[in-house]
PDB file of C-alpha atoms in Angstrom:
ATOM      1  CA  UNK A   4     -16.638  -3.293   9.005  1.00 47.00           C
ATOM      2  CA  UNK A   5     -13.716  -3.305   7.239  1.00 49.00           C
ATOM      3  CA  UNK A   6     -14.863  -1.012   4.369  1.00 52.00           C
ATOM      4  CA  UNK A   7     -16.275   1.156   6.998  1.00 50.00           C
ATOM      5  CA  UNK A   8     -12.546   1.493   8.462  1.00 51.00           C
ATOM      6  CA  UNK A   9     -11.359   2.440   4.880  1.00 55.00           C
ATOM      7  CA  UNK A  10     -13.985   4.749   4.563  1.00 53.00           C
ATOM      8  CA  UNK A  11     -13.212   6.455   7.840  1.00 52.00           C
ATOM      9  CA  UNK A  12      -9.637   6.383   7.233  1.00 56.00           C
ATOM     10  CA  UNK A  13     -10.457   8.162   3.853  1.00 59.00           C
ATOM     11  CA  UNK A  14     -12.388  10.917   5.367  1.00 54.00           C
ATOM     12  CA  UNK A  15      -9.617  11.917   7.985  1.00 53.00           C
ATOM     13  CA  UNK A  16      -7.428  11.462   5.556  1.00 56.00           C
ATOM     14  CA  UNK A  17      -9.066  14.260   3.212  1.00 60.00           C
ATOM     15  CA  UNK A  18      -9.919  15.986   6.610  1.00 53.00           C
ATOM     16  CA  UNK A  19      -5.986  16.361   7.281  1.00 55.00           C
ATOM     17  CA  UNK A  20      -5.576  17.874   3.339  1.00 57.00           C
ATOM     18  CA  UNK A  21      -7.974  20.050   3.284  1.00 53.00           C
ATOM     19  CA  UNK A  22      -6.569  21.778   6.097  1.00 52.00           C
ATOM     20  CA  UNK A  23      -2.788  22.235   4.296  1.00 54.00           C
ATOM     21  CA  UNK A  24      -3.260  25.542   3.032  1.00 56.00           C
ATOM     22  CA  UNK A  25      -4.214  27.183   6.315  1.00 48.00           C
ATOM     23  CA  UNK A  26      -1.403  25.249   7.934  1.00 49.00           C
ATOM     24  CA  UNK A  27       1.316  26.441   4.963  1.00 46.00           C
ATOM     25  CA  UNK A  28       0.078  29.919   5.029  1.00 52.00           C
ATOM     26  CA  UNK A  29       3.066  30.567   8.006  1.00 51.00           C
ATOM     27  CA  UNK A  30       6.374  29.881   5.373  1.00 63.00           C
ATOM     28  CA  UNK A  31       5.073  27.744   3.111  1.00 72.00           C
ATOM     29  CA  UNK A  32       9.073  27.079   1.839  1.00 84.00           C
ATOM     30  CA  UNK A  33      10.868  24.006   0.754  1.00 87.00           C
ATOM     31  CA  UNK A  34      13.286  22.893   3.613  1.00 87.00           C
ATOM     32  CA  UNK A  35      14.133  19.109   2.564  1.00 92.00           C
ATOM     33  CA  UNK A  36      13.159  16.091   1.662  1.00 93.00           C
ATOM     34  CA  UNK A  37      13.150  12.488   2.919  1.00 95.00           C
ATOM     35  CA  UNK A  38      13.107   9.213   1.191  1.00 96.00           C
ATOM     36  CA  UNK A  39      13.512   5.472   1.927  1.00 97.00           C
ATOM     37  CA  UNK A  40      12.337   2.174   1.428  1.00 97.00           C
ATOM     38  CA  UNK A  41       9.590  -0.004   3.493  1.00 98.00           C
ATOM     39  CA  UNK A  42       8.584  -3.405   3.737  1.00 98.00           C
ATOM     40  CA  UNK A  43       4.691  -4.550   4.617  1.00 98.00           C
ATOM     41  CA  UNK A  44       2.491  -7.405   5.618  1.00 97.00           C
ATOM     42  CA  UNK A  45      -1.243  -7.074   7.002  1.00 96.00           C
ATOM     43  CA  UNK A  46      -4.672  -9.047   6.800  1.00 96.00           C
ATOM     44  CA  UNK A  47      -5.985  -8.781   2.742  1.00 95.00           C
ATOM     45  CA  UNK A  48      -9.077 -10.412   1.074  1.00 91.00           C
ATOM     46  CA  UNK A  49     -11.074 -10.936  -2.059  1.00 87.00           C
ATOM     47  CA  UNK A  50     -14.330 -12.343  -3.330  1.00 77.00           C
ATOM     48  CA  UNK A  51     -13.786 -15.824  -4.987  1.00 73.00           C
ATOM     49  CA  UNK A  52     -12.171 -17.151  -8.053  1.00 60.00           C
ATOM     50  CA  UNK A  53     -14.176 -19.247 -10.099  1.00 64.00           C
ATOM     51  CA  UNK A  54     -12.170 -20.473 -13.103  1.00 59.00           C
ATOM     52  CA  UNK A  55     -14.310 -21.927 -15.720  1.00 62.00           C
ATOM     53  CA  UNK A  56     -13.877 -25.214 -18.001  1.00 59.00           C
ATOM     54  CA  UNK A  57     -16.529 -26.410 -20.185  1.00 58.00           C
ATOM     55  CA  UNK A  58     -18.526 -23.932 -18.762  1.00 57.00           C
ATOM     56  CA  UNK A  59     -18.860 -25.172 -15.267  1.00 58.00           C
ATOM     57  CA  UNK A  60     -17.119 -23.767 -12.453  1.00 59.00           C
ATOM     58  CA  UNK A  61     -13.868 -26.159 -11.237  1.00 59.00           C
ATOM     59  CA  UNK A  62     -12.982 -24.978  -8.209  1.00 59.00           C
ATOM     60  CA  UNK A  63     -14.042 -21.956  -5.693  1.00 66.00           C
ATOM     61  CA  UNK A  64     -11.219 -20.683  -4.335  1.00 74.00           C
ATOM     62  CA  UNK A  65     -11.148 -18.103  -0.709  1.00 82.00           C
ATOM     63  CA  UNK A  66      -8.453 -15.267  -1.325  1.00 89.00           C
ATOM     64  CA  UNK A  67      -7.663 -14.019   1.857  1.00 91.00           C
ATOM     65  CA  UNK A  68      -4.477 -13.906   3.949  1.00 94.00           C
ATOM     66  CA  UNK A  69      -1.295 -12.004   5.211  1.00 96.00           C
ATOM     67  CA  UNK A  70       0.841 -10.363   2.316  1.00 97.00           C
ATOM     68  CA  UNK A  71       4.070  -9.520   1.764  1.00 97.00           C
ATOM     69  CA  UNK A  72       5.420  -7.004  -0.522  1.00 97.00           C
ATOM     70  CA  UNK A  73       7.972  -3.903  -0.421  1.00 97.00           C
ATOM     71  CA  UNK A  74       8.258  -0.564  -2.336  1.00 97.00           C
ATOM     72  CA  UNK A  75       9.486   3.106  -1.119  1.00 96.00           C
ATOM     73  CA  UNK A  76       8.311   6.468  -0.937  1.00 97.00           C
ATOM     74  CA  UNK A  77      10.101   9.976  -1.699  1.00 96.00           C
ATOM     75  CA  UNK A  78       8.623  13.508  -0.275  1.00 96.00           C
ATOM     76  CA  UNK A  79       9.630  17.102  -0.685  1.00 94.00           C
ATOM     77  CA  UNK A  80       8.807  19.072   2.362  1.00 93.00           C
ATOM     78  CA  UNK A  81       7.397  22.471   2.397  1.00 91.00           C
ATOM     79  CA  UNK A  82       6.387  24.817   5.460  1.00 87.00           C
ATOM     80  CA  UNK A  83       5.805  23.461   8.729  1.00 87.00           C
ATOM     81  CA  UNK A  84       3.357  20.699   7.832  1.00 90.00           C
ATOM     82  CA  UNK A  85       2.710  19.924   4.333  1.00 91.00           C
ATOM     83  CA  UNK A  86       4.556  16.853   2.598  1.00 94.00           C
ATOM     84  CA  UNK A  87       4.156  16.154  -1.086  1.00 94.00           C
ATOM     85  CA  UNK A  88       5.876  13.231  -3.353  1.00 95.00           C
ATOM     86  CA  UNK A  89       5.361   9.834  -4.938  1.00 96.00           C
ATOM     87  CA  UNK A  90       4.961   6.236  -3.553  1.00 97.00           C
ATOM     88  CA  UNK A  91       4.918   2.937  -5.514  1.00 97.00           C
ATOM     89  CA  UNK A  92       4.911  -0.690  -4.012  1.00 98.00           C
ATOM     90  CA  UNK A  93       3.949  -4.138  -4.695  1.00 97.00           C
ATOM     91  CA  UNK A  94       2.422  -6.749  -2.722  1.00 97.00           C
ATOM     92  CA  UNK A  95       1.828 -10.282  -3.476  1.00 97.00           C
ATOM     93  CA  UNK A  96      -0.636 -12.776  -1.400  1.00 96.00           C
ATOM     94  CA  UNK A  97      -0.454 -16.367  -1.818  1.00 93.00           C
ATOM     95  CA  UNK A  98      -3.761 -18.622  -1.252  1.00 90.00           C
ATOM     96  CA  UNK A  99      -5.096 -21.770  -1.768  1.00 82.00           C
ATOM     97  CA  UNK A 100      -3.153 -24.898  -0.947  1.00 77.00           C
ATOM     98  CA  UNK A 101      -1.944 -25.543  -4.797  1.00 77.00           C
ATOM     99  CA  UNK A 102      -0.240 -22.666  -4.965  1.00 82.00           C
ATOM    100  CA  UNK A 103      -2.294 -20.153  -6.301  1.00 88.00           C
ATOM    101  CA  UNK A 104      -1.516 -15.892  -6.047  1.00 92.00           C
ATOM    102  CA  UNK A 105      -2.628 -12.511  -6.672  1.00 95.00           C
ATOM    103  CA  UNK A 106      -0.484  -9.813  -7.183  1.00 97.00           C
ATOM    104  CA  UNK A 107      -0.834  -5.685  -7.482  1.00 97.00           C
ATOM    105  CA  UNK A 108       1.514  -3.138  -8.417  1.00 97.00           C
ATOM    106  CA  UNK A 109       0.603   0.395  -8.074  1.00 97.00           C
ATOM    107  CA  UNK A 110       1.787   3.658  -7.145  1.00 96.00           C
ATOM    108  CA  UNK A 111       1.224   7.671  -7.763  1.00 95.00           C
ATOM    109  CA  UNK A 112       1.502  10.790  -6.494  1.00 95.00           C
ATOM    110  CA  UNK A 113       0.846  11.642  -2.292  1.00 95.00           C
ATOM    111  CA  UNK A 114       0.498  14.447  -0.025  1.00 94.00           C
ATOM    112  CA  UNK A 115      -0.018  13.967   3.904  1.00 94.00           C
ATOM    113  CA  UNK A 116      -0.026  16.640   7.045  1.00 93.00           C
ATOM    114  CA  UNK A 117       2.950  15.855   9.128  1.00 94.00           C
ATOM    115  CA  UNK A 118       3.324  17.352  12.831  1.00 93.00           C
ATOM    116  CA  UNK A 119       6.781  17.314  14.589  1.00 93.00           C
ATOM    117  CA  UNK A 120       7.797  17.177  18.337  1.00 92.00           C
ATOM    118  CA  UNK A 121      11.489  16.322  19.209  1.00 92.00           C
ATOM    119  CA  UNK A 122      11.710  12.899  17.690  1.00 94.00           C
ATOM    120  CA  UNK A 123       8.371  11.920  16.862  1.00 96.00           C
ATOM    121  CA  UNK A 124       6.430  13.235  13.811  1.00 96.00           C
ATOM    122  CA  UNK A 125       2.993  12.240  13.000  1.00 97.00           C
ATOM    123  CA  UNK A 126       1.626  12.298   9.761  1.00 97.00           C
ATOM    124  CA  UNK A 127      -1.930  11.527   7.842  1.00 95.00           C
ATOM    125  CA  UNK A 128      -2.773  11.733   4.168  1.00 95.00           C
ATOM    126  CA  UNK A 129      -3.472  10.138   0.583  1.00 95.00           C
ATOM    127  CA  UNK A 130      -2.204   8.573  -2.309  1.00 95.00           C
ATOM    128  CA  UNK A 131      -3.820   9.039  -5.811  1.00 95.00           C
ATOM    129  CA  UNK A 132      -2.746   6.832  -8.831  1.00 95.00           C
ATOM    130  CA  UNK A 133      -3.045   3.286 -10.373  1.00 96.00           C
ATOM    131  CA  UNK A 134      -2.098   0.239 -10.842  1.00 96.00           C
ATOM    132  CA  UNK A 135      -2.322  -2.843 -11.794  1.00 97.00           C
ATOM    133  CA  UNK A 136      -3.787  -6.507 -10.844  1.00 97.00           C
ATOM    134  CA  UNK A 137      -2.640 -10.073 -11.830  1.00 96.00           C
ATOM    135  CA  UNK A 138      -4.204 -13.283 -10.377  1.00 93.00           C
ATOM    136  CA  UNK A 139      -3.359 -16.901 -10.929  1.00 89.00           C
ATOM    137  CA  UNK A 140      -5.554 -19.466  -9.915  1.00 85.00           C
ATOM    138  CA  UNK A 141      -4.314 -23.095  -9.796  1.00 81.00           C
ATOM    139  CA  UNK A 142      -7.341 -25.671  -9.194  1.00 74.00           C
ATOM    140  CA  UNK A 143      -4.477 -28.762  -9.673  1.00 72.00           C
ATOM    141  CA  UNK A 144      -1.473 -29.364  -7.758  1.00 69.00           C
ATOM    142  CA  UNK A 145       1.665 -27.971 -10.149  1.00 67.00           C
ATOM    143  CA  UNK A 146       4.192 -31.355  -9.716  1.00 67.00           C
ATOM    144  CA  UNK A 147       6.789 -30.529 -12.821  1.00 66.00           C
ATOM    145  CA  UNK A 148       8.387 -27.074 -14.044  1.00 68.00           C
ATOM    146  CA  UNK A 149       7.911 -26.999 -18.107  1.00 66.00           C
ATOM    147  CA  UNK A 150       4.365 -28.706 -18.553  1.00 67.00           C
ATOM    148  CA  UNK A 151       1.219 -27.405 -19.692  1.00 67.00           C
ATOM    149  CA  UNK A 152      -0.930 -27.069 -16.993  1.00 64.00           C
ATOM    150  CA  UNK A 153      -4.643 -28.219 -16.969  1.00 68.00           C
ATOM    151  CA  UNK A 154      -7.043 -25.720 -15.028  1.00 71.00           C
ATOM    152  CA  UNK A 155      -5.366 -22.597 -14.654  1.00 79.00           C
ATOM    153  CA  UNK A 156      -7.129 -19.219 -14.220  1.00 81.00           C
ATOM    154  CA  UNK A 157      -4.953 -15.810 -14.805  1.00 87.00           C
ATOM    155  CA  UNK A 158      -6.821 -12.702 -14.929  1.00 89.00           C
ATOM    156  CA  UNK A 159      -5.184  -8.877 -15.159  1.00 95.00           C
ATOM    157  CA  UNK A 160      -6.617  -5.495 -15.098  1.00 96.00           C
ATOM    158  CA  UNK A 161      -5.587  -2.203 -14.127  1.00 97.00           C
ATOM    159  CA  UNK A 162      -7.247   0.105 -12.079  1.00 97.00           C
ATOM    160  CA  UNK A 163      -7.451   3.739 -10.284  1.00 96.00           C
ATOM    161  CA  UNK A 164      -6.245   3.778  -6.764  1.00 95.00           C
ATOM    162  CA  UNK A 165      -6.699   5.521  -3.895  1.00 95.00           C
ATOM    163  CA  UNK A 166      -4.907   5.044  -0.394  1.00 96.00           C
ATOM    164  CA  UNK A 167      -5.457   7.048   2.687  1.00 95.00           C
ATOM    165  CA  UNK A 168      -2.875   6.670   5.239  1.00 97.00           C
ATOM    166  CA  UNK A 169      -1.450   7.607   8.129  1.00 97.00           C
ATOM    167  CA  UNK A 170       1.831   6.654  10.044  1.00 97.00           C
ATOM    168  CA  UNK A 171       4.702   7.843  12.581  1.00 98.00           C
ATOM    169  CA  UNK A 172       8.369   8.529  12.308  1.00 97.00           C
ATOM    170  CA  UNK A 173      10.881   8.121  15.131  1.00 97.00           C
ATOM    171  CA  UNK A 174      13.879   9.973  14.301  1.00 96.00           C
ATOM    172  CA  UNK A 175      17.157   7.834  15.524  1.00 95.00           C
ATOM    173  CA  UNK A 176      19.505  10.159  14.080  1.00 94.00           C
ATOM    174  CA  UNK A 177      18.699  13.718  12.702  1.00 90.00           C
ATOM    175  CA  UNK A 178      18.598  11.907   8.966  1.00 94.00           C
ATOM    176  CA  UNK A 179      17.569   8.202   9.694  1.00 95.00           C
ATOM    177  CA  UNK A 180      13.725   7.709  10.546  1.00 97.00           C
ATOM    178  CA  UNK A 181      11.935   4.705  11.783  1.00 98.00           C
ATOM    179  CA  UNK A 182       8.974   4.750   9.747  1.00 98.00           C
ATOM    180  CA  UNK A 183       5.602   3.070  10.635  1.00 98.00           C
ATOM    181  CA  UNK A 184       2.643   3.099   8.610  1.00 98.00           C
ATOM    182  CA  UNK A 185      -0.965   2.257   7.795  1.00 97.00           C
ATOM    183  CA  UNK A 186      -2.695   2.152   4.517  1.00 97.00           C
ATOM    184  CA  UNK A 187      -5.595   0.736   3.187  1.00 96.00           C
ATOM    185  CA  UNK A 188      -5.870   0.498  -1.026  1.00 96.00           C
ATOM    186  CA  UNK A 189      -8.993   1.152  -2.604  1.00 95.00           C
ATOM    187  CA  UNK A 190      -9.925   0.199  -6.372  1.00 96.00           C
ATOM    188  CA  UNK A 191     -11.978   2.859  -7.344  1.00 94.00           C
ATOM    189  CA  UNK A 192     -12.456   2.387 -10.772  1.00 95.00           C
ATOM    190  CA  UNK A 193     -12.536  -1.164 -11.614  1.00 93.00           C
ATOM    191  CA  UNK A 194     -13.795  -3.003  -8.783  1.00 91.00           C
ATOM    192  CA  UNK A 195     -14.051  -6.957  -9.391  1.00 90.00           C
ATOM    193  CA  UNK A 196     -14.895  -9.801  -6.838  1.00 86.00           C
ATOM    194  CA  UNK A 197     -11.056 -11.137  -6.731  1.00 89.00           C
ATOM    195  CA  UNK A 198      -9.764  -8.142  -6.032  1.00 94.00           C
ATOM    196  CA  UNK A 199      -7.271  -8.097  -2.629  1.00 93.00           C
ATOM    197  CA  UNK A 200      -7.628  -4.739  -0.220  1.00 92.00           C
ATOM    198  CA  UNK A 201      -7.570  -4.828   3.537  1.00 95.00           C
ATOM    199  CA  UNK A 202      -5.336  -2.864   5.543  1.00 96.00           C
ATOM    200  CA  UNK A 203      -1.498  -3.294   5.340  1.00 97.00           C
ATOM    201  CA  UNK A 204       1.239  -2.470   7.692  1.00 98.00           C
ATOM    202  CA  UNK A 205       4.616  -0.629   6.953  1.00 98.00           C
ATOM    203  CA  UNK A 206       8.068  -1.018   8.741  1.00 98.00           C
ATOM    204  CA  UNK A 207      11.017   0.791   6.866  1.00 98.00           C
ATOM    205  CA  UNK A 208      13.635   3.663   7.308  1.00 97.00           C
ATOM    206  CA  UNK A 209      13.497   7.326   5.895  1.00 96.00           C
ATOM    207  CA  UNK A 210      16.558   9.015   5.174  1.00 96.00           C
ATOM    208  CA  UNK A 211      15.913  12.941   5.385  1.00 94.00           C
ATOM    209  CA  UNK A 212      17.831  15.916   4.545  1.00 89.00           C
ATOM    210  CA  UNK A 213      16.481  19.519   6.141  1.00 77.00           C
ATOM    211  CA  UNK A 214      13.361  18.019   7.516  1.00 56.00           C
ATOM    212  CA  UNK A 215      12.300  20.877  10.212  1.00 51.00           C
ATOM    213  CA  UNK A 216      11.342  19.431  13.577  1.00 48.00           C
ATOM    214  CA  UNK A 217       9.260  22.084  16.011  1.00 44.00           C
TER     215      UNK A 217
END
């Protein structure tokens, strides 16, 4: 279910793109930018983790659970619809009761369709980049700050990400948005059983300069 909501997401997402350079056609021109910072939280989840000693498995661990990260966004606007710029944004989700965590860093380049009525704007699109993953498994209770641990899993790779969104902005002043917005992150080049996706929610504020409102 949920990878058929990414999926979906995905394909309106691409549906939105695709239709850009019809939409830009009527003065495709720069007229501002917009920028800001967001916080996010939402419902994530993994496979397992299955650290090894002695080649037997120590623990099975469930990695699933409500996030929290923050990172920000900047975008150049250009006609009436089209929106292109750069995201990056890092998340962290805690699990286990010994204190285990998985965290991912990534970012890269986006482009969504936005569509503007008074206050409210509407927009849909994608992020293409990469990033990184870094998970640390504890399968003992950590009691003292400066001792070797026994039974500790860390694992890191980097991958090539994908993110379909889409999202609203409520303008409170002419260059302060509320911004709300959905994502879901996709590995798409390295996937692995511990690795976290599920969608996330954004809360954060915009600040625009020349944004065009219809």
């Amino acid at each position: 279910m949920a990878k058929g909501f990414a999926v979906s997401l995905l394909i309106f997402a691409c549906a939105a793109l695709a239709l850009m350079p019809a939409a830009a056609e009527n003065k495709m021109k720069y007229n501002g930018y917009s920028g800001g910072m967001m916080l996010h939280t939402g419902y994530v989840f993994g496979g397992v983790s299955t650290p090894q000693h002695a080649g037997t498995v120590v623990a099975t661990e469930k990695m699933q659970g409500l996030p929290m990260g923050i990172g920000g966004a900047i975008r150049l606007n250009f006609g009436k619809y089209l929106r292109v710029g750069t995201e990056g944004y890092s998340t962290t989700l805690y699990y286990g009761q010994k204190g285990s965590y998985a965290t991912i860093g990534w970012g890269g380049l986006l482009a969504d369709c936005a569509f503007t009525k008074d206050r409210h704007t509407f927009f849909v699109g994608a992020t293409v980049g990469g990033g990184a993953f870094r998970n640390l498994t504890l399968t003992e209770p950590m009691h003292h700050d400066w001792e070797v641990e026994n039974n500790v899993s860390y694992r890191k790779y980097a991958f090539m990400a994908v993110t379909p969104f889409v999202g609203y902005e409520w303008a409170m002043t002419q260059k302060i948005h509320l911004a709300l917005k959905l994502d879901y992150l996709l590995n798409v080049s390295n996937p692995q059983p511990d690795f976290i996706t599920g969608p996330r929610l954004y809360i954060g504020f915009m600040f625009c300069r020349g944004q065009q409102n219809s």
